[in-house]
Coordinates of C-alpha atoms in Angstrom, one line a residue:
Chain A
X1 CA 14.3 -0.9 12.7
X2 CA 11.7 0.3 10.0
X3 CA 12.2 3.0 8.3
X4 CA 8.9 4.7 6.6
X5 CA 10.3 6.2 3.5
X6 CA 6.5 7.3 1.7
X7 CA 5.0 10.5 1.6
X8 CA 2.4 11.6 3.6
X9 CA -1.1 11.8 1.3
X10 CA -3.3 14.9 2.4
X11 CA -5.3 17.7 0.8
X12 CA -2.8 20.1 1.0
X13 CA 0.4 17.8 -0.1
X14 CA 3.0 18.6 -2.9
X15 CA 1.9 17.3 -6.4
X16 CA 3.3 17.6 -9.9
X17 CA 3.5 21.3 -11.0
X18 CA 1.2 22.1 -8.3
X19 CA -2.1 21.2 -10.9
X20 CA -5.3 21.4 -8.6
X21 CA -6.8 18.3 -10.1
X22 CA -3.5 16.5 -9.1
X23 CA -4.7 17.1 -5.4
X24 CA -6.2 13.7 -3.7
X25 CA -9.2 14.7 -2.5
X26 CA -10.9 13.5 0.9
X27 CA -14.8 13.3 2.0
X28 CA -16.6 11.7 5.3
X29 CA -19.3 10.0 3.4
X30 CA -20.7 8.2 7.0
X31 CA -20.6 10.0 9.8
X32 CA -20.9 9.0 13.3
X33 CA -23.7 10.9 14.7
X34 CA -26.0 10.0 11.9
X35 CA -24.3 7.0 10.4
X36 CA -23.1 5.3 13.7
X37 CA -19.7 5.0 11.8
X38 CA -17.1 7.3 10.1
X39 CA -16.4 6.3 6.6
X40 CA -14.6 8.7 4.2
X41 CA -13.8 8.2 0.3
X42 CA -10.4 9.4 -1.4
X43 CA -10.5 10.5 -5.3
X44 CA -6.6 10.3 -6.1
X45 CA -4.6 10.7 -9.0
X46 CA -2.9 7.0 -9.5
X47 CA 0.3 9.3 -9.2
X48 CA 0.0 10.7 -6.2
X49 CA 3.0 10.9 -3.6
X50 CA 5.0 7.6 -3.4
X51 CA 3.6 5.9 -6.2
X52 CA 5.3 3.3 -9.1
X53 CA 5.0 3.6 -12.6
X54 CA 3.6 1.0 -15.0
X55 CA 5.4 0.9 -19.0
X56 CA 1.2 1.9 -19.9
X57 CA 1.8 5.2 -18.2
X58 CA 4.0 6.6 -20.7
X59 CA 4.4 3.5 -23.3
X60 CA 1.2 3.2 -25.5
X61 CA -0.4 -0.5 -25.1
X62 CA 2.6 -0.8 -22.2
X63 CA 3.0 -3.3 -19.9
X64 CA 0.4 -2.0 -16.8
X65 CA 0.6 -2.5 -13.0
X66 CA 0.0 -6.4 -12.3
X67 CA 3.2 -6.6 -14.8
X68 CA 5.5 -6.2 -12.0
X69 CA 5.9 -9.4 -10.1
X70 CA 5.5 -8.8 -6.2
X71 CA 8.5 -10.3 -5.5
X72 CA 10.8 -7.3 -7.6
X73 CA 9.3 -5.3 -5.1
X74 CA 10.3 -7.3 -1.9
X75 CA 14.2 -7.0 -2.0
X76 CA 17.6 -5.2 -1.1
X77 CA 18.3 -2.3 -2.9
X78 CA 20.8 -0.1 -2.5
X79 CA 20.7 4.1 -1.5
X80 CA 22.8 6.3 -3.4
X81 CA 23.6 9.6 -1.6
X82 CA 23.6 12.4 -5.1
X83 CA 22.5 14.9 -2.5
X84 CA 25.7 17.4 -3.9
X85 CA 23.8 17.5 -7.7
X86 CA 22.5 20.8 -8.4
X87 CA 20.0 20.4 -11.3
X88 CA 20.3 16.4 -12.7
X89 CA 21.5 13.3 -12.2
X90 CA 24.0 12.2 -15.4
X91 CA 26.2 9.5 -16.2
X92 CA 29.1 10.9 -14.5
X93 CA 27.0 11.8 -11.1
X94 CA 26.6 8.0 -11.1
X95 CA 30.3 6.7 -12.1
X96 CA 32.2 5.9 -9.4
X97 CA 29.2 4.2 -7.3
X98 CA 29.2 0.8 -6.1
X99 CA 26.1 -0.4 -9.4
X100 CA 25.7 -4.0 -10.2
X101 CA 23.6 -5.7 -12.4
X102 CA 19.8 -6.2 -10.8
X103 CA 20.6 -3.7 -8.4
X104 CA 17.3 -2.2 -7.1
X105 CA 18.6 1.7 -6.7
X106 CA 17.3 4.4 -4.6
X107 CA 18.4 7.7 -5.9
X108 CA 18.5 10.4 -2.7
X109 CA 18.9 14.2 -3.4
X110 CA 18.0 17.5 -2.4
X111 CA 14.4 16.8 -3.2
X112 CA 14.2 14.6 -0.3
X113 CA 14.8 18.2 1.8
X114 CA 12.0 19.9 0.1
X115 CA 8.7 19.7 1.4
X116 CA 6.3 21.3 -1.0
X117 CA 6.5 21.4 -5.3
X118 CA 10.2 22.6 -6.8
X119 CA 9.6 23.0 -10.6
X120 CA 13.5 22.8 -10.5
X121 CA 13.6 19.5 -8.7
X122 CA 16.4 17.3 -9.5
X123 CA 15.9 14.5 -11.9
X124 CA 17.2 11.5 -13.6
X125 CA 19.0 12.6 -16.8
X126 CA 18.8 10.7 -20.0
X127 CA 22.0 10.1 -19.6
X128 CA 21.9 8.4 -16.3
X129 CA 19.3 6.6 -17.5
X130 CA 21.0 4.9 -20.5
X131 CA 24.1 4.6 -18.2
X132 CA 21.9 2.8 -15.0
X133 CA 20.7 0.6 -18.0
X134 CA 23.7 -0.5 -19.5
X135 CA 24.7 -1.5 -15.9
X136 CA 21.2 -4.1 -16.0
X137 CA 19.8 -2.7 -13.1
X138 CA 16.2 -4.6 -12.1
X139 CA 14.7 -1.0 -10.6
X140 CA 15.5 2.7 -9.8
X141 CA 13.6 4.8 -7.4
X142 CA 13.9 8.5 -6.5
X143 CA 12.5 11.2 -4.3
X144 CA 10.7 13.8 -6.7
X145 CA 6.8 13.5 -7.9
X146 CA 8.6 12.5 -11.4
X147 CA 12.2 10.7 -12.2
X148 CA 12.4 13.0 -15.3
X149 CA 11.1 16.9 -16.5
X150 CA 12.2 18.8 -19.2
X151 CA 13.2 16.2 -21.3
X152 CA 11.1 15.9 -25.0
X153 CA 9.0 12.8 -25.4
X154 CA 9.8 11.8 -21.7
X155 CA 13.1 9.9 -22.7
X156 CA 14.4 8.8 -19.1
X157 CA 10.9 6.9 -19.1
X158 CA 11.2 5.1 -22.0
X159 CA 14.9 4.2 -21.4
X160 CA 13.9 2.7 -18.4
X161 CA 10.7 1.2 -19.5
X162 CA 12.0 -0.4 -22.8
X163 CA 15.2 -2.0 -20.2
X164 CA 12.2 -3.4 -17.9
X165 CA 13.6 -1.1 -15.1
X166 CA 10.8 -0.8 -12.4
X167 CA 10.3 3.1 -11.8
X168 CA 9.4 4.1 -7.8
X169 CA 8.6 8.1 -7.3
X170 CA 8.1 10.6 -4.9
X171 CA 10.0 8.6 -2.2
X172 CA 11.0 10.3 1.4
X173 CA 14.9 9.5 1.6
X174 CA 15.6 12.8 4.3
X175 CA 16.5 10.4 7.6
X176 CA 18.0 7.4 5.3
X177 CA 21.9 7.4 4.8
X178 CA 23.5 5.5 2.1
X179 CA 23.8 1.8 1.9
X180 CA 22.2 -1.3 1.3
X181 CA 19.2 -2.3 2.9
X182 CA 16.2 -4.6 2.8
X183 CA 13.0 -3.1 1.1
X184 CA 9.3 -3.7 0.9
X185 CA 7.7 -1.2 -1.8
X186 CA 3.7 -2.2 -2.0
X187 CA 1.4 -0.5 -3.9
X188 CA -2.1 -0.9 -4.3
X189 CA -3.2 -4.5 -6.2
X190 CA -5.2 -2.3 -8.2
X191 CA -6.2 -4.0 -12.0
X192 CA -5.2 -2.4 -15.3
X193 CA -3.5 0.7 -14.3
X194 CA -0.8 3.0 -15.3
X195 CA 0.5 3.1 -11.7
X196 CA -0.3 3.3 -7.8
X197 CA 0.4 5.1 -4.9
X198 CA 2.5 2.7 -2.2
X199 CA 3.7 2.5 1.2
X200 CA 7.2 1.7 1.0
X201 CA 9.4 0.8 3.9
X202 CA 13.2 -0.1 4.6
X203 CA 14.9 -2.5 6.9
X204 CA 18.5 -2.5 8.1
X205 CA 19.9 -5.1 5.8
X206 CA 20.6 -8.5 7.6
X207 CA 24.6 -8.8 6.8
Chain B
X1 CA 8.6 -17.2 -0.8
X2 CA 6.3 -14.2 -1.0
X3 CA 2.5 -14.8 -0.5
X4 CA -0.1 -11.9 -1.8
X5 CA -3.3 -11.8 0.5
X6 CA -4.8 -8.8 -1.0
X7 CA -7.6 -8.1 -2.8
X8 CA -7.8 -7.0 -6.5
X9 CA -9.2 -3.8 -6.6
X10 CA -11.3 -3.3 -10.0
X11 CA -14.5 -1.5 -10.8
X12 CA -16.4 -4.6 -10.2
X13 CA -15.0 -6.3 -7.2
X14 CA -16.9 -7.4 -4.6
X15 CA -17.8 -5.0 -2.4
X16 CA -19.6 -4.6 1.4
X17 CA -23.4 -5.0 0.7
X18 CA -23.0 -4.7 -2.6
X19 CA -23.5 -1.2 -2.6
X20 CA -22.8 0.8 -5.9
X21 CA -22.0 3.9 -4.0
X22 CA -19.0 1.7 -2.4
X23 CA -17.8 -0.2 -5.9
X24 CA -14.5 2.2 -7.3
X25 CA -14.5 4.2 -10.1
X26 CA -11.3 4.5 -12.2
X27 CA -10.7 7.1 -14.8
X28 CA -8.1 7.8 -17.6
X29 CA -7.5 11.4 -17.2
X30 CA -4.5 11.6 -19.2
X31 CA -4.7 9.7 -22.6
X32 CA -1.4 8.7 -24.8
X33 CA -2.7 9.9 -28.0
X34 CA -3.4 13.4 -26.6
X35 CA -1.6 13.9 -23.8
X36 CA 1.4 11.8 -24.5
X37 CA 1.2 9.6 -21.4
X38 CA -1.6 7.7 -19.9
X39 CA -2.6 8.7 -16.3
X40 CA -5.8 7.2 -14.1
X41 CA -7.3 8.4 -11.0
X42 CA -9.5 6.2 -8.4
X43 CA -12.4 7.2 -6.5
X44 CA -13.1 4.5 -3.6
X45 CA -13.9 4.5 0.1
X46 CA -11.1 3.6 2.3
X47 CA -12.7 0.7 3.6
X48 CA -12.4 -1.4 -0.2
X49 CA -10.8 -4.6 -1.0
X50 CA -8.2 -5.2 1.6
X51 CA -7.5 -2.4 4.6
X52 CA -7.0 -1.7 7.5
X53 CA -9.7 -0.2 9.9
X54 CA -8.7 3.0 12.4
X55 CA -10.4 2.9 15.9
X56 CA -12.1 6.2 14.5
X57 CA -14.4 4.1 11.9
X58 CA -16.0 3.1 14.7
X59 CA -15.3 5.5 17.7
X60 CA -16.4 8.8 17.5
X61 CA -13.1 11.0 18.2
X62 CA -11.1 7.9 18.2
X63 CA -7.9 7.7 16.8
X64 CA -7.2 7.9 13.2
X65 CA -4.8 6.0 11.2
X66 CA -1.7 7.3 11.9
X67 CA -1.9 6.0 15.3
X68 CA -1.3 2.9 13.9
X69 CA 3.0 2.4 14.5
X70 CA 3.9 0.9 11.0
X71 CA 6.4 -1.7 13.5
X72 CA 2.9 -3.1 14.7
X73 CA 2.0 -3.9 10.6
X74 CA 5.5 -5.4 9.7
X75 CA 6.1 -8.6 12.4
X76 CA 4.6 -11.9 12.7
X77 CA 1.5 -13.6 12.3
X78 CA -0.3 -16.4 12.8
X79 CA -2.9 -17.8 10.6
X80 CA -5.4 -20.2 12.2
X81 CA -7.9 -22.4 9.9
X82 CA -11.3 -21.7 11.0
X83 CA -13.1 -22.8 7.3
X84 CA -14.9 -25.5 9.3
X85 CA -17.0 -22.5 10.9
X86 CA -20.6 -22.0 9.1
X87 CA -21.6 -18.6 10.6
X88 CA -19.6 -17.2 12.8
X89 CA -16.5 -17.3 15.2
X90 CA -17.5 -17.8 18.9
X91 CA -15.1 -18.1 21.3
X92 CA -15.5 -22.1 21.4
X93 CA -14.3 -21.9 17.7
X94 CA -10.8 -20.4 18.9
X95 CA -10.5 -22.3 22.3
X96 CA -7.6 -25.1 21.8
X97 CA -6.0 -22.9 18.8
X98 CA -1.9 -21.8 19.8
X99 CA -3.0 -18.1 20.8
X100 CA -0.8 -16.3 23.0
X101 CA -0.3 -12.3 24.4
X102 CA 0.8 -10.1 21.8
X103 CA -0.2 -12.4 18.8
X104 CA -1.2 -10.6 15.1
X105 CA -4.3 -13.6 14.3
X106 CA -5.6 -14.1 10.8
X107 CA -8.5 -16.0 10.5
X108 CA -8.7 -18.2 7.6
X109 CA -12.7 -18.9 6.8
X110 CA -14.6 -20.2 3.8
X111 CA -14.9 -16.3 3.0
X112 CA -11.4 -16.7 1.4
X113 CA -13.0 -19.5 -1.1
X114 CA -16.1 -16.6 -2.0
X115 CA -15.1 -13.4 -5.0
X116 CA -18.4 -12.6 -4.5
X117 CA -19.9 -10.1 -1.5
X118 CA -22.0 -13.1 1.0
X119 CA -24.5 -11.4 3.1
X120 CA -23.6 -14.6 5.1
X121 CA -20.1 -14.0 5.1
X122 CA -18.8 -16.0 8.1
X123 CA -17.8 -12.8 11.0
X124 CA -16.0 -12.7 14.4
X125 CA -19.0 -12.9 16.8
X126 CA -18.5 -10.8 19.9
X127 CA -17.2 -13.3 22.3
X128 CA -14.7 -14.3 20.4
X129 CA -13.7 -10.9 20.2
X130 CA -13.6 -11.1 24.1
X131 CA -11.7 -14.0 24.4
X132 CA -8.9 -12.8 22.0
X133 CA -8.7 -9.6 24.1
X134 CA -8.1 -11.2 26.8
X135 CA -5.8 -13.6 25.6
X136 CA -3.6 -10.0 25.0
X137 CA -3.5 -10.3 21.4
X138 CA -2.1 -6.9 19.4
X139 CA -3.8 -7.7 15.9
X140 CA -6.9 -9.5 13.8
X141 CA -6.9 -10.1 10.2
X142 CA -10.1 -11.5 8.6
X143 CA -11.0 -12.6 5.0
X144 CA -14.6 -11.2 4.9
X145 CA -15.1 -7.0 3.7
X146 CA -16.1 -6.4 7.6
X147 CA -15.0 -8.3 10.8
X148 CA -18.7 -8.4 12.3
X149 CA -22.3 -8.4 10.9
X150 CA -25.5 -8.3 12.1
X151 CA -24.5 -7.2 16.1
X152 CA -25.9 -4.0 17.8
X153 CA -23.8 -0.9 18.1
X154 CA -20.8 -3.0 16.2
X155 CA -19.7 -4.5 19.7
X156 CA -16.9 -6.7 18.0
X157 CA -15.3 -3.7 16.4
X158 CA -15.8 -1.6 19.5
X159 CA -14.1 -4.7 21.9
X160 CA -11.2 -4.6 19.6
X161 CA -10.4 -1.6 19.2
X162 CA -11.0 -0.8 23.0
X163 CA -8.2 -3.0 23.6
X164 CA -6.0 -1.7 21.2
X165 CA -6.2 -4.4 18.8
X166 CA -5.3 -3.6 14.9
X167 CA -7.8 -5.0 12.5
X168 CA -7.5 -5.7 8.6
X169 CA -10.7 -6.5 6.4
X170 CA -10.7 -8.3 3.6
X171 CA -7.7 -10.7 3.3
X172 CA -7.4 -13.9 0.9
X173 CA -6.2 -16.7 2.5
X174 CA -7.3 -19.6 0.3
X175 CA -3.7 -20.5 -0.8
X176 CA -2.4 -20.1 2.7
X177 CA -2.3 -22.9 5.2
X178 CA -2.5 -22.4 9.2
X179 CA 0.9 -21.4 11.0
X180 CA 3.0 -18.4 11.2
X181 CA 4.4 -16.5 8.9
X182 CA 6.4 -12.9 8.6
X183 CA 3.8 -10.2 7.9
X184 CA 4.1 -6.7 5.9
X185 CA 0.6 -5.5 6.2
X186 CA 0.7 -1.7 4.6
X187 CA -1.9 1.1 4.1
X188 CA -1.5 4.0 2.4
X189 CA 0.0 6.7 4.8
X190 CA -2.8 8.9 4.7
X191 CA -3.7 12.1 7.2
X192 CA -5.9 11.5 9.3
X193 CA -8.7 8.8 8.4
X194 CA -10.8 6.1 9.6
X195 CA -8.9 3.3 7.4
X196 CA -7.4 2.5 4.6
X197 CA -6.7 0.3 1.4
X198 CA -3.2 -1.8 2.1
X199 CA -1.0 -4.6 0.4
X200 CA -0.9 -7.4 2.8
X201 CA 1.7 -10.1 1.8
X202 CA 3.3 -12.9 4.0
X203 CA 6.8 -14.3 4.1
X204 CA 7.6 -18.0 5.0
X205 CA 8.6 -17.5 8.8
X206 CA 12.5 -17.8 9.6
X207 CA 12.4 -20.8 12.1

């Protein structure tokens, strides 16, 4: 069983505080009856739906997107259920789960439930972040447009960043109940970039 | 052992024709010493680099991508080794290869050895197509930016996809030797479009 957990990209889909040049764009540039072929053209933000981060998003002269082997991205990881936090994710939201070092985490929520842009949405708290680091976790992924808002020089980035956490955002977690599973989260080979959209899909994990 | 079979997508990549209307343009909208992050968009056509071709590319109201089952992307493959072929693929070329009903066929050709766009690029001539329709198989992978050249009315695209068979453009297989393999081959989930970009990468196959 494979379970789709990406957000669907459209004209009309959630993006980060609802900004209209945040919206992907899509055009027919061929089309059939004149071209003999349909052929369309997407202008997207690099950030758009389920995307990951590269450190040279918010890290000046970071680390960009070919930085992240292909095989961190091709592993188990493990779903938290934090669906019962309100506002954000802190240390003590986190104590008491089942967190090992390299752990590739998947943080589910309410924003999983929400279909278009919460300005409230839940996030990853500097202190979680400091907390999921001190644990030596290899990645952390969540399901808002951001893993972080209302926090002053974007510290749950950085945290993460400087602790070579991979960041995954704007993940689909609705129909997915906690547990460990097998995951394959591929973005776009795309060169020097701060980030790409990707499809990512989970397998039952083989016990 | 995870093998990478896609494309590098860059501003100057090889692309079909080498048209400059096709090549993808990437932009730093957001920039660290205003803006305090760094943040790209892309403008490309959906057929660049690697990706996956919808029946509506090339049938008017055919289906678009999302008819595509991601369980028909993630399975196994085989890859056959047709870099003895100068031109194109006949069905002589495939008779004798190990293809059975339901197969997902990659065709390694000297295309894979090539960064730059050949107007020569070696393509699947239409009966080849036939014969792998009727051998029953479910997908075709090819290393060149289109799976046919140079035929009327795109009859090798049109034979495919009449018989439900998934095709993906642009692979690299130069690192990859004939046999079968575990495949994740996935596009961006996007609404309603002839194609799209996808990270192709194959998995030594669990005898």
């Amino acid at each position: 069983m494979i379970y789709d957990i990406s957000m669907l990209i459209s004209e009309d889909m959630q993006v980060y505080k609802n900004k209209e040049n945040k919206k992907p764009k899509i055009d027919l540039v061929l089309k059939f009856d004149k071209d003999n072929c349909n052929e369309s053209s997407i202008n997207m933000n690099l950030h758009t739906g389920t995307h990951i981060d590269a450190p040279f998003h918010m890290i000046n002269n970071g680390d960009t997107l070919e930085s992240i082997p292909i095989d961190n991205l091709v592993r188990d990881c493990k779903v938290l259920d934090l669906t019962f936090v309100d506002d954000r994710i802190t240390k003590s939201d986190l104590e008491g789960n089942d967190i090992s070092k390299d752990d590739f985490i998947l943080l589910k929520t309410r924003n999983s439930f929400e279909e278009n842009f919460n300005y409230d949405f839940v996030y990853l708290e500097k202190s979680g972040a400091e907390y999921l680091s001190q644990k030596g976790i290899s990645g952390i992924g969540i399901d808002a447009l951001g893993i972080e808002r209302n926090q002053k020089n974007h510290e749950t980035h950085k945290i993460l960043f400087n602790n070579k956490i991979i960041i995954i955002e704007g993940l689909r977690l609705k129909k997915i109940e906690k547990g460990k599973y097998f995951m394959y989260a591929l973005p776009l080979k795309i060169e020097n970039v701060d980030g790409s959209p990707a499809r990512v899909v989970l397998k039952e994990f083989d016990k």
